[in-house]
Amino acid sequence: MEEKESGEELFQKIYTEWKGCNSEASSKIPPFYFQLPAEDDVLQQKLREESRAVFLQRKSKELLDNDELQALWGLLDKHQSPPLVGGEQMINYKDFLKVGQQAGPKCKQYFKATIYAKLLQDDPYGRISVIHFFSYLMRKVWLHQTRIGLSLYDVAGQGYLRESDLENYIVELIPTLPQLDGLEKSFHSFYVCTAVRKFFFFLDPLRTGKVKIQDILAYSFLDDLLELRDEDLSKDMQESNWFSAPSALRVYGQYLNLDKDRNGMLSKEELARYGTGTLTNVFIERVFQEYLTYDGEMDYKTYLDFVLALENRKEPQSLRYFFRILDVQNKGYLNVFSLNFFFRAIQEQMRVHKQQPVSFEDVKDEIFDMVKPEDPLKITLQNLIDCGQGDTVVSILIDLNGFWTYENREVLVNDEVED
């Protein structure tokens, strides 16, 4: 009897240990955070890298390939629900579910009631457009593919890319973009720098040195870059696309033209010739005070931020760039002193061009009327962003040409109407 009991006790002990149900095990909190391996721990680093690669490979295999997408389109076409709407195929919810059952396990995630409801419009039969659904699905597949592709360059494995990571991604992307075939090899490094700066200027305004992969996917920049796969991209589309060869060559060509002493850097005097040459000296001086320079001269990367800010003045990131320059007292807001500090340079330029200077009091009142800040004597960065006219305020204070355009806006509008 005792032998029987001891056998049962032994069985219970082994069983509870195997199930992890003993009192010691049950009192432990399961781990939810694992510290990253040290940089000098080569084995752990390699193990982590390999495991991430296997994970991403597995995720990639879960995506629909071209053959599966074609098969799915065939099923949608077969199960469309008449009548057509303006020649467009429609499908009702019952047939939608049938396609989901026949399409296979990979497609299951796309055939949900929530997705159907999201695509539902005002069809009297409660149907959705087949082409809208398929476009939605294609976009989802593309986003997953792109996220996996970018994640392969995420060396830290933390969901973000550093500048060097994004540079490597674009370097390997260039051969797949027909629109860049004509670029000389010697220009590739400048092209990569030009492309990477746009991502970091807009997605890393606080200058942390990294951008989230999620943010890269949320913005249209990657779409613009991958648009260069189109061999028949129109000239107008190329000129408006920052990542195109003509655009990159334009920006770099401007930099070379400004660099009169050919030392590869820009002095204040050289940068002052940018555009129409009407940026005030006070503004140029502040640019050099606030942003990275080398022995008092600006390199190409800092110049790219300067160009991106000026060419996209309406964007919050650009207004942040300018606000740092305009906030000459570093108070976190613009006051009458700040506005007067910059507008005096506009008045001086007007005198040089034999124009009658405009009263600062009038301009100051117009600026505060445009921005409408909570505090009638202080303009914050958020005020500039929220008012929707921050770009106009900036142009009035830093650029004689911008101020002239604002002053003569009614005449310019009338001329456009007459044309």
PDB file of N, CA and C in Angstrom, residues 93-183:
ATOM      1  N   TYR A  93     -22.832  40.876 -50.221  1.00  0.00           N
ATOM      2  CA  TYR A  93     -22.137  40.301 -49.064  1.00  0.00           C
ATOM      3  C   TYR A  93     -22.126  38.771 -49.104  1.00  0.00           C
ATOM      4  N   LYS A  94     -23.225  38.181 -49.566  1.00  0.00           N
ATOM      5  CA  LYS A  94     -23.314  36.715 -49.629  1.00  0.00           C
ATOM      6  C   LYS A  94     -22.260  36.150 -50.578  1.00  0.00           C
ATOM      7  N   ASP A  95     -22.153  36.762 -51.764  1.00  0.00           N
ATOM      8  CA  ASP A  95     -21.157  36.298 -52.729  1.00  0.00           C
ATOM      9  C   ASP A  95     -19.727  36.641 -52.271  1.00  0.00           C
ATOM     10  N   PHE A  96     -19.619  37.741 -51.567  1.00  0.00           N
ATOM     11  CA  PHE A  96     -18.340  38.153 -50.989  1.00  0.00           C
ATOM     12  C   PHE A  96     -17.813  37.066 -50.049  1.00  0.00           C
ATOM     13  N   LEU A  97     -18.695  36.531 -49.203  1.00  0.00           N
ATOM     14  CA  LEU A  97     -18.300  35.466 -48.279  1.00  0.00           C
ATOM     15  C   LEU A  97     -17.961  34.177 -49.023  1.00  0.00           C
ATOM     16  N   LYS A  98     -18.698  33.890 -50.104  1.00  0.00           N
ATOM     17  CA  LYS A  98     -18.408  32.691 -50.909  1.00  0.00           C
ATOM     18  C   LYS A  98     -16.996  32.746 -51.470  1.00  0.00           C
ATOM     19  N   VAL A  99     -16.626  33.918 -52.019  1.00  0.00           N
ATOM     20  CA  VAL A  99     -15.277  34.086 -52.566  1.00  0.00           C
ATOM     21  C   VAL A  99     -14.242  33.881 -51.465  1.00  0.00           C
ATOM     22  N   GLY A 100     -14.530  34.418 -50.281  1.00  0.00           N
ATOM     23  CA  GLY A 100     -13.608  34.273 -49.154  1.00  0.00           C
ATOM     24  C   GLY A 100     -13.376  32.822 -48.773  1.00  0.00           C
ATOM     25  N   GLN A 101     -14.439  32.004 -48.846  1.00  0.00           N
ATOM     26  CA  GLN A 101     -14.318  30.584 -48.510  1.00  0.00           C
ATOM     27  C   GLN A 101     -13.519  29.819 -49.558  1.00  0.00           C
ATOM     28  N   GLN A 102     -13.666  30.227 -50.830  1.00  0.00           N
ATOM     29  CA  GLN A 102     -12.997  29.513 -51.916  1.00  0.00           C
ATOM     30  C   GLN A 102     -11.557  29.992 -52.156  1.00  0.00           C
ATOM     31  N   ALA A 103     -11.259  31.181 -51.670  1.00  0.00           N
ATOM     32  CA  ALA A 103      -9.956  31.789 -51.988  1.00  0.00           C
ATOM     33  C   ALA A 103      -8.795  31.177 -51.221  1.00  0.00           C
ATOM     34  N   GLY A 104      -9.065  30.500 -50.108  1.00  0.00           N
ATOM     35  CA  GLY A 104      -7.979  29.885 -49.351  1.00  0.00           C
ATOM     36  C   GLY A 104      -7.629  30.648 -48.091  1.00  0.00           C
ATOM     37  N   PRO A 105      -6.850  30.017 -47.206  1.00  0.00           N
ATOM     38  CA  PRO A 105      -6.553  30.595 -45.886  1.00  0.00           C
ATOM     39  C   PRO A 105      -5.800  31.925 -45.935  1.00  0.00           C
ATOM     40  N   LYS A 106      -4.958  32.138 -46.949  1.00  0.00           N
ATOM     41  CA  LYS A 106      -4.199  33.396 -47.032  1.00  0.00           C
ATOM     42  C   LYS A 106      -5.118  34.602 -47.188  1.00  0.00           C
ATOM     43  N   CYS A 107      -6.271  34.384 -47.798  1.00  0.00           N
ATOM     44  CA  CYS A 107      -7.183  35.496 -48.083  1.00  0.00           C
ATOM     45  C   CYS A 107      -8.197  35.752 -46.967  1.00  0.00           C
ATOM     46  N   LYS A 108      -8.233  34.863 -45.989  1.00  0.00           N
ATOM     47  CA  LYS A 108      -9.268  34.925 -44.966  1.00  0.00           C
ATOM     48  C   LYS A 108      -9.345  36.289 -44.276  1.00  0.00           C
ATOM     49  N   GLN A 109      -8.182  36.891 -44.025  1.00  0.00           N
ATOM     50  CA  GLN A 109      -8.133  38.162 -43.283  1.00  0.00           C
ATOM     51  C   GLN A 109      -8.793  39.319 -44.039  1.00  0.00           C
ATOM     52  N   TYR A 110      -8.952  39.183 -45.366  1.00  0.00           N
ATOM     53  CA  TYR A 110      -9.511  40.274 -46.165  1.00  0.00           C
ATOM     54  C   TYR A 110     -11.022  40.164 -46.352  1.00  0.00           C
ATOM     55  N   PHE A 111     -11.600  39.029 -45.983  1.00  0.00           N
ATOM     56  CA  PHE A 111     -13.028  38.820 -46.200  1.00  0.00           C
ATOM     57  C   PHE A 111     -13.778  38.882 -44.872  1.00  0.00           C
ATOM     58  N   LYS A 112     -13.717  40.061 -44.272  1.00  0.00           N
ATOM     59  CA  LYS A 112     -14.383  40.296 -42.997  1.00  0.00           C
ATOM     60  C   LYS A 112     -15.511  41.307 -43.184  1.00  0.00           C
ATOM     61  N   ALA A 113     -16.485  41.221 -42.286  1.00  0.00           N
ATOM     62  CA  ALA A 113     -17.624  42.140 -42.355  1.00  0.00           C
ATOM     63  C   ALA A 113     -17.173  43.597 -42.204  1.00  0.00           C
ATOM     64  N   THR A 114     -16.170  43.827 -41.379  1.00  0.00           N
ATOM     65  CA  THR A 114     -15.700  45.202 -41.149  1.00  0.00           C
ATOM     66  C   THR A 114     -15.119  45.811 -42.431  1.00  0.00           C
ATOM     67  N   ILE A 115     -14.394  44.999 -43.189  1.00  0.00           N
ATOM     68  CA  ILE A 115     -13.812  45.488 -44.445  1.00  0.00           C
ATOM     69  C   ILE A 115     -14.922  45.761 -45.457  1.00  0.00           C
ATOM     70  N   TYR A 116     -15.900  44.848 -45.517  1.00  0.00           N
ATOM     71  CA  TYR A 116     -17.032  45.031 -46.437  1.00  0.00           C
ATOM     72  C   TYR A 116     -17.766  46.337 -46.096  1.00  0.00           C
ATOM     73  N   ALA A 117     -18.005  46.551 -44.805  1.00  0.00           N
ATOM     74  CA  ALA A 117     -18.715  47.757 -44.357  1.00  0.00           C
ATOM     75  C   ALA A 117     -17.909  49.021 -44.674  1.00  0.00           C
ATOM     76  N   LYS A 118     -16.584  48.917 -44.574  1.00  0.00           N
ATOM     77  CA  LYS A 118     -15.721  50.069 -44.844  1.00  0.00           C
ATOM     78  C   LYS A 118     -15.805  50.502 -46.316  1.00  0.00           C
ATOM     79  N   LEU A 119     -15.984  49.504 -47.203  1.00  0.00           N
ATOM     80  CA  LEU A 119     -16.016  49.792 -48.634  1.00  0.00           C
ATOM     81  C   LEU A 119     -17.440  50.031 -49.158  1.00  0.00           C
ATOM     82  N   LEU A 120     -18.410  49.865 -48.282  1.00  0.00           N
ATOM     83  CA  LEU A 120     -19.807  50.048 -48.679  1.00  0.00           C
ATOM     84  C   LEU A 120     -20.112  51.521 -48.918  1.00  0.00           C
ATOM     85  N   GLN A 121     -20.754  51.810 -50.069  1.00  0.00           N
ATOM     86  CA  GLN A 121     -21.081  53.205 -50.371  1.00  0.00           C
ATOM     87  C   GLN A 121     -22.600  53.364 -50.435  1.00  0.00           C
ATOM     88  N   ASP A 122     -23.121  53.868 -51.531  1.00  0.00           N
ATOM     89  CA  ASP A 122     -24.563  54.122 -51.587  1.00  0.00           C
ATOM     90  C   ASP A 122     -25.271  53.259 -52.623  1.00  0.00           C
ATOM     91  N   ASP A 123     -24.755  52.057 -52.836  1.00  0.00           N
ATOM     92  CA  ASP A 123     -25.399  51.151 -53.788  1.00  0.00           C
ATOM     93  C   ASP A 123     -26.767  50.728 -53.235  1.00  0.00           C
ATOM     94  N   PRO A 124     -27.837  50.822 -54.039  1.00  0.00           N
ATOM     95  CA  PRO A 124     -29.195  50.495 -53.541  1.00  0.00           C
ATOM     96  C   PRO A 124     -29.360  49.023 -53.155  1.00  0.00           C
ATOM     97  N   TYR A 125     -28.463  48.159 -53.664  1.00  0.00           N
ATOM     98  CA  TYR A 125     -28.555  46.722 -53.346  1.00  0.00           C
ATOM     99  C   TYR A 125     -27.595  46.325 -52.218  1.00  0.00           C
ATOM    100  N   GLY A 126     -26.914  47.293 -51.629  1.00  0.00           N
ATOM    101  CA  GLY A 126     -26.002  47.001 -50.525  1.00  0.00           C
ATOM    102  C   GLY A 126     -24.732  46.293 -50.956  1.00  0.00           C
ATOM    103  N   ARG A 127     -24.305  46.531 -52.209  1.00  0.00           N
ATOM    104  CA  ARG A 127     -23.112  45.865 -52.724  1.00  0.00           C
ATOM    105  C   ARG A 127     -21.897  46.788 -52.655  1.00  0.00           C
ATOM    106  N   ILE A 128     -20.729  46.188 -52.867  1.00  0.00           N
ATOM    107  CA  ILE A 128     -19.498  46.976 -52.952  1.00  0.00           C
ATOM    108  C   ILE A 128     -18.872  46.775 -54.331  1.00  0.00           C
ATOM    109  N   SER A 129     -18.031  47.721 -54.718  1.00  0.00           N
ATOM    110  CA  SER A 129     -17.367  47.637 -56.013  1.00  0.00           C
ATOM    111  C   SER A 129     -16.258  46.581 -55.963  1.00  0.00           C
ATOM    112  N   VAL A 130     -16.245  45.698 -56.955  1.00  0.00           N
ATOM    113  CA  VAL A 130     -15.214  44.664 -57.028  1.00  0.00           C
ATOM    114  C   VAL A 130     -13.832  45.290 -57.186  1.00  0.00           C
ATOM    115  N   ILE A 131     -13.736  46.303 -58.043  1.00  0.00           N
ATOM    116  CA  ILE A 131     -12.434  46.921 -58.296  1.00  0.00           C
ATOM    117  C   ILE A 131     -11.940  47.685 -57.071  1.00  0.00           C
ATOM    118  N   HIS A 132     -12.866  48.300 -56.313  1.00  0.00           N
ATOM    119  CA  HIS A 132     -12.463  49.013 -55.089  1.00  0.00           C
ATOM    120  C   HIS A 132     -11.934  48.037 -54.046  1.00  0.00           C
ATOM    121  N   PHE A 133     -12.625  46.897 -53.921  1.00  0.00           N
ATOM    122  CA  PHE A 133     -12.174  45.889 -52.962  1.00  0.00           C
ATOM    123  C   PHE A 133     -10.807  45.337 -53.364  1.00  0.00           C
ATOM    124  N   PHE A 134     -10.635  45.037 -54.651  1.00  0.00           N
ATOM    125  CA  PHE A 134      -9.370  44.459 -55.104  1.00  0.00           C
ATOM    126  C   PHE A 134      -8.232  45.471 -54.960  1.00  0.00           C
ATOM    127  N   SER A 135      -8.517  46.742 -55.209  1.00  0.00           N
ATOM    128  CA  SER A 135      -7.502  47.792 -55.037  1.00  0.00           C
ATOM    129  C   SER A 135      -7.108  47.911 -53.568  1.00  0.00           C
ATOM    130  N   TYR A 136      -8.121  47.815 -52.689  1.00  0.00           N
ATOM    131  CA  TYR A 136      -7.850  47.850 -51.253  1.00  0.00           C
ATOM    132  C   TYR A 136      -6.944  46.688 -50.849  1.00  0.00           C
ATOM    133  N   LEU A 137      -7.272  45.514 -51.344  1.00  0.00           N
ATOM    134  CA  LEU A 137      -6.485  44.309 -51.023  1.00  0.00           C
ATOM    135  C   LEU A 137      -5.057  44.435 -51.554  1.00  0.00           C
ATOM    136  N   MET A 138      -4.923  44.926 -52.792  1.00  0.00           N
ATOM    137  CA  MET A 138      -3.593  45.108 -53.386  1.00  0.00           C
ATOM    138  C   MET A 138      -2.756  46.087 -52.564  1.00  0.00           C
ATOM    139  N   ARG A 139      -3.401  47.163 -52.111  1.00  0.00           N
ATOM    140  CA  ARG A 139      -2.701  48.157 -51.291  1.00  0.00           C
ATOM    141  C   ARG A 139      -2.218  47.538 -49.987  1.00  0.00           C
ATOM    142  N   LYS A 140      -3.064  46.724 -49.364  1.00  0.00           N
ATOM    143  CA  LYS A 140      -2.684  46.048 -48.118  1.00  0.00           C
ATOM    144  C   LYS A 140      -1.492  45.120 -48.328  1.00  0.00           C
ATOM    145  N   VAL A 141      -1.547  44.341 -49.411  1.00  0.00           N
ATOM    146  CA  VAL A 141      -0.451  43.418 -49.724  1.00  0.00           C
ATOM    147  C   VAL A 141       0.837  44.202 -49.959  1.00  0.00           C
ATOM    148  N   TRP A 142       0.716  45.310 -50.711  1.00  0.00           N
ATOM    149  CA  TRP A 142       1.892  46.141 -50.991  1.00  0.00           C
ATOM    150  C   TRP A 142       2.490  46.697 -49.703  1.00  0.00           C
ATOM    151  N   LEU A 143       1.624  47.164 -48.801  1.00  0.00           N
ATOM    152  CA  LEU A 143       2.111  47.721 -47.535  1.00  0.00           C
ATOM    153  C   LEU A 143       2.853  46.671 -46.714  1.00  0.00           C
ATOM    154  N   HIS A 144       2.300  45.450 -46.671  1.00  0.00           N
ATOM    155  CA  HIS A 144       2.959  44.369 -45.922  1.00  0.00           C
ATOM    156  C   HIS A 144       4.295  44.007 -46.576  1.00  0.00           C
ATOM    157  N   GLN A 145       4.312  43.930 -47.891  1.00  0.00           N
ATOM    158  CA  GLN A 145       5.553  43.616 -48.599  1.00  0.00           C
ATOM    159  C   GLN A 145       6.619  44.679 -48.328  1.00  0.00           C
ATOM    160  N   THR A 146       6.202  45.939 -48.407  1.00  0.00           N
ATOM    161  CA  THR A 146       7.136  47.036 -48.214  1.00  0.00           C
ATOM    162  C   THR A 146       7.642  47.080 -46.773  1.00  0.00           C
ATOM    163  N   ARG A 147       6.737  46.820 -45.831  1.00  0.00           N
ATOM    164  CA  ARG A 147       7.147  46.817 -44.419  1.00  0.00           C
ATOM    165  C   ARG A 147       8.191  45.733 -44.167  1.00  0.00           C
ATOM    166  N   ILE A 148       7.972  44.568 -44.754  1.00  0.00           N
ATOM    167  CA  ILE A 148       8.946  43.477 -44.603  1.00  0.00           C
ATOM    168  C   ILE A 148      10.263  43.864 -45.256  1.00  0.00           C
ATOM    169  N   GLY A 149      10.181  44.476 -46.471  1.00  0.00           N
ATOM    170  CA  GLY A 149      11.385  44.897 -47.168  1.00  0.00           C
ATOM    171  C   GLY A 149      12.186  45.910 -46.377  1.00  0.00           C
ATOM    172  N   LEU A 150      11.516  46.892 -45.775  1.00  0.00           N
ATOM    173  CA  LEU A 150      12.195  47.898 -44.962  1.00  0.00           C
ATOM    174  C   LEU A 150      12.744  47.286 -43.675  1.00  0.00           C
ATOM    175  N   SER A 151      12.003  46.346 -43.108  1.00  0.00           N
ATOM    176  CA  SER A 151      12.431  45.721 -41.851  1.00  0.00           C
ATOM    177  C   SER A 151      13.741  44.948 -42.006  1.00  0.00           C
ATOM    178  N   LEU A 152      14.013  44.492 -43.222  1.00  0.00           N
ATOM    179  CA  LEU A 152      15.276  43.784 -43.462  1.00  0.00           C
ATOM    180  C   LEU A 152      16.478  44.708 -43.264  1.00  0.00           C
ATOM    181  N   TYR A 153      16.253  46.024 -43.357  1.00  0.00           N
ATOM    182  CA  TYR A 153      17.330  47.002 -43.174  1.00  0.00           C
ATOM    183  C   TYR A 153      17.341  47.592 -41.764  1.00  0.00           C
ATOM    184  N   ASP A 154      16.376  47.160 -40.959  1.00  0.00           N
ATOM    185  CA  ASP A 154      16.287  47.625 -39.576  1.00  0.00           C
ATOM    186  C   ASP A 154      17.286  46.829 -38.724  1.00  0.00           C
ATOM    187  N   VAL A 155      18.516  47.298 -38.708  1.00  0.00           N
ATOM    188  CA  VAL A 155      19.603  46.574 -38.029  1.00  0.00           C
ATOM    189  C   VAL A 155      19.308  46.408 -36.544  1.00  0.00           C
ATOM    190  N   ALA A 156      18.741  47.437 -35.919  1.00  0.00           N
ATOM    191  CA  ALA A 156      18.460  47.366 -34.485  1.00  0.00           C
ATOM    192  C   ALA A 156      17.249  46.488 -34.184  1.00  0.00           C
ATOM    193  N   GLY A 157      16.411  46.257 -35.181  1.00  0.00           N
ATOM    194  CA  GLY A 157      15.215  45.430 -34.968  1.00  0.00           C
ATOM    195  C   GLY A 157      14.197  46.074 -34.051  1.00  0.00           C
ATOM    196  N   GLN A 158      14.175  47.420 -34.040  1.00  0.00           N
ATOM    197  CA  GLN A 158      13.285  48.137 -33.130  1.00  0.00           C
ATOM    198  C   GLN A 158      12.169  48.905 -33.851  1.00  0.00           C
ATOM    199  N   GLY A 159      12.016  48.661 -35.163  1.00  0.00           N
ATOM    200  CA  GLY A 159      10.934  49.304 -35.889  1.00  0.00           C
ATOM    201  C   GLY A 159      11.263  50.661 -36.460  1.00  0.00           C
ATOM    202  N   TYR A 160      12.546  50.989 -36.518  1.00  0.00           N
ATOM    203  CA  TYR A 160      12.937  52.268 -37.120  1.00  0.00           C
ATOM    204  C   TYR A 160      14.198  52.088 -37.960  1.00  0.00           C
ATOM    205  N   LEU A 161      14.462  53.059 -38.840  1.00  0.00           N
ATOM    206  CA  LEU A 161      15.661  53.034 -39.671  1.00  0.00           C
ATOM    207  C   LEU A 161      16.528  54.244 -39.346  1.00  0.00           C
ATOM    208  N   ARG A 162      17.810  54.028 -39.219  1.00  0.00           N
ATOM    209  CA  ARG A 162      18.760  55.131 -39.088  1.00  0.00           C
ATOM    210  C   ARG A 162      19.108  55.626 -40.491  1.00  0.00           C
ATOM    211  N   GLU A 163      19.834  56.729 -40.577  1.00  0.00           N
ATOM    212  CA  GLU A 163      20.187  57.277 -41.896  1.00  0.00           C
ATOM    213  C   GLU A 163      20.944  56.256 -42.720  1.00  0.00           C
ATOM    214  N   SER A 164      21.917  55.567 -42.087  1.00  0.00           N
ATOM    215  CA  SER A 164      22.713  54.583 -42.826  1.00  0.00           C
ATOM    216  C   SER A 164      21.858  53.426 -43.312  1.00  0.00           C
ATOM    217  N   ASP A 165      20.836  53.033 -42.515  1.00  0.00           N
ATOM    218  CA  ASP A 165      19.931  51.945 -42.918  1.00  0.00           C
ATOM    219  C   ASP A 165      19.131  52.342 -44.157  1.00  0.00           C
ATOM    220  N   LEU A 166      18.571  53.566 -44.126  1.00  0.00           N
ATOM    221  CA  LEU A 166      17.761  54.032 -45.251  1.00  0.00           C
ATOM    222  C   LEU A 166      18.634  54.256 -46.487  1.00  0.00           C
ATOM    223  N   GLU A 167      19.870  54.695 -46.275  1.00  0.00           N
ATOM    224  CA  GLU A 167      20.806  54.849 -47.394  1.00  0.00           C
ATOM    225  C   GLU A 167      21.043  53.503 -48.074  1.00  0.00           C
ATOM    226  N   ASN A 168      21.258  52.467 -47.271  1.00  0.00           N
ATOM    227  CA  ASN A 168      21.484  51.125 -47.828  1.00  0.00           C
ATOM    228  C   ASN A 168      20.257  50.641 -48.611  1.00  0.00           C
ATOM    229  N   TYR A 169      19.067  50.936 -48.081  1.00  0.00           N
ATOM    230  CA  TYR A 169      17.828  50.532 -48.753  1.00  0.00           C
ATOM    231  C   TYR A 169      17.731  51.190 -50.131  1.00  0.00           C
ATOM    232  N   ILE A 170      17.998  52.495 -50.189  1.00  0.00           N
ATOM    233  CA  ILE A 170      17.867  53.225 -51.457  1.00  0.00           C
ATOM    234  C   ILE A 170      18.969  52.833 -52.441  1.00  0.00           C
ATOM    235  N   VAL A 171      20.176  52.599 -51.935  1.00  0.00           N
ATOM    236  CA  VAL A 171      21.275  52.153 -52.808  1.00  0.00           C
ATOM    237  C   VAL A 171      20.885  50.877 -53.543  1.00  0.00           C
ATOM    238  N   GLU A 172      20.288  49.939 -52.834  1.00  0.00           N
ATOM    239  CA  GLU A 172      19.905  48.665 -53.441  1.00  0.00           C
ATOM    240  C   GLU A 172      18.614  48.787 -54.259  1.00  0.00           C
ATOM    241  N   LEU A 173      17.869  49.875 -54.038  1.00  0.00           N
ATOM    242  CA  LEU A 173      16.624  50.093 -54.782  1.00  0.00           C
ATOM    243  C   LEU A 173      16.894  50.725 -56.146  1.00  0.00           C
ATOM    244  N   ILE A 174      17.945  51.520 -56.261  1.00  0.00           N
ATOM    245  CA  ILE A 174      18.232  52.277 -57.489  1.00  0.00           C
ATOM    246  C   ILE A 174      18.209  51.408 -58.753  1.00  0.00           C
ATOM    247  N   PRO A 175      18.866  50.229 -58.775  1.00  0.00           N
ATOM    248  CA  PRO A 175      18.859  49.419 -60.003  1.00  0.00           C
ATOM    249  C   PRO A 175      17.470  48.950 -60.440  1.00  0.00           C
ATOM    250  N   THR A 176      16.476  49.003 -59.527  1.00  0.00           N
ATOM    251  CA  THR A 176      15.124  48.538 -59.862  1.00  0.00           C
ATOM    252  C   THR A 176      14.238  49.675 -60.370  1.00  0.00           C
ATOM    253  N   LEU A 177      14.781  50.899 -60.457  1.00  0.00           N
ATOM    254  CA  LEU A 177      14.000  52.059 -60.858  1.00  0.00           C
ATOM    255  C   LEU A 177      14.444  52.536 -62.243  1.00  0.00           C
ATOM    256  N   PRO A 178      13.710  52.182 -63.306  1.00  0.00           N
ATOM    257  CA  PRO A 178      14.102  52.540 -64.679  1.00  0.00           C
ATOM    258  C   PRO A 178      14.326  54.038 -64.884  1.00  0.00           C
ATOM    259  N   GLN A 179      13.596  54.872 -64.150  1.00  0.00           N
ATOM    260  CA  GLN A 179      13.735  56.316 -64.323  1.00  0.00           C
ATOM    261  C   GLN A 179      15.099  56.836 -63.874  1.00  0.00           C
ATOM    262  N   LEU A 180      15.852  56.000 -63.151  1.00  0.00           N
ATOM    263  CA  LEU A 180      17.178  56.426 -62.677  1.00  0.00           C
ATOM    264  C   LEU A 180      18.308  55.777 -63.476  1.00  0.00           C
ATOM    265  N   ASP A 181      17.957  55.074 -64.555  1.00  0.00           N
ATOM    266  CA  ASP A 181      18.973  54.378 -65.358  1.00  0.00           C
ATOM    267  C   ASP A 181      20.035  55.330 -65.903  1.00  0.00           C
ATOM    268  N   GLY A 182      19.635  56.560 -66.200  1.00  0.00           N
ATOM    269  CA  GLY A 182      20.570  57.501 -66.818  1.00  0.00           C
ATOM    270  C   GLY A 182      21.533  58.167 -65.852  1.00  0.00           C
ATOM    271  N   LEU A 183      21.344  57.959 -64.547  1.00  0.00           N
ATOM    272  CA  LEU A 183      22.228  58.596 -63.565  1.00  0.00           C
ATOM    273  C   LEU A 183      23.628  57.992 -63.611  1.00  0.00           C
TER     274      LEU A 183
END
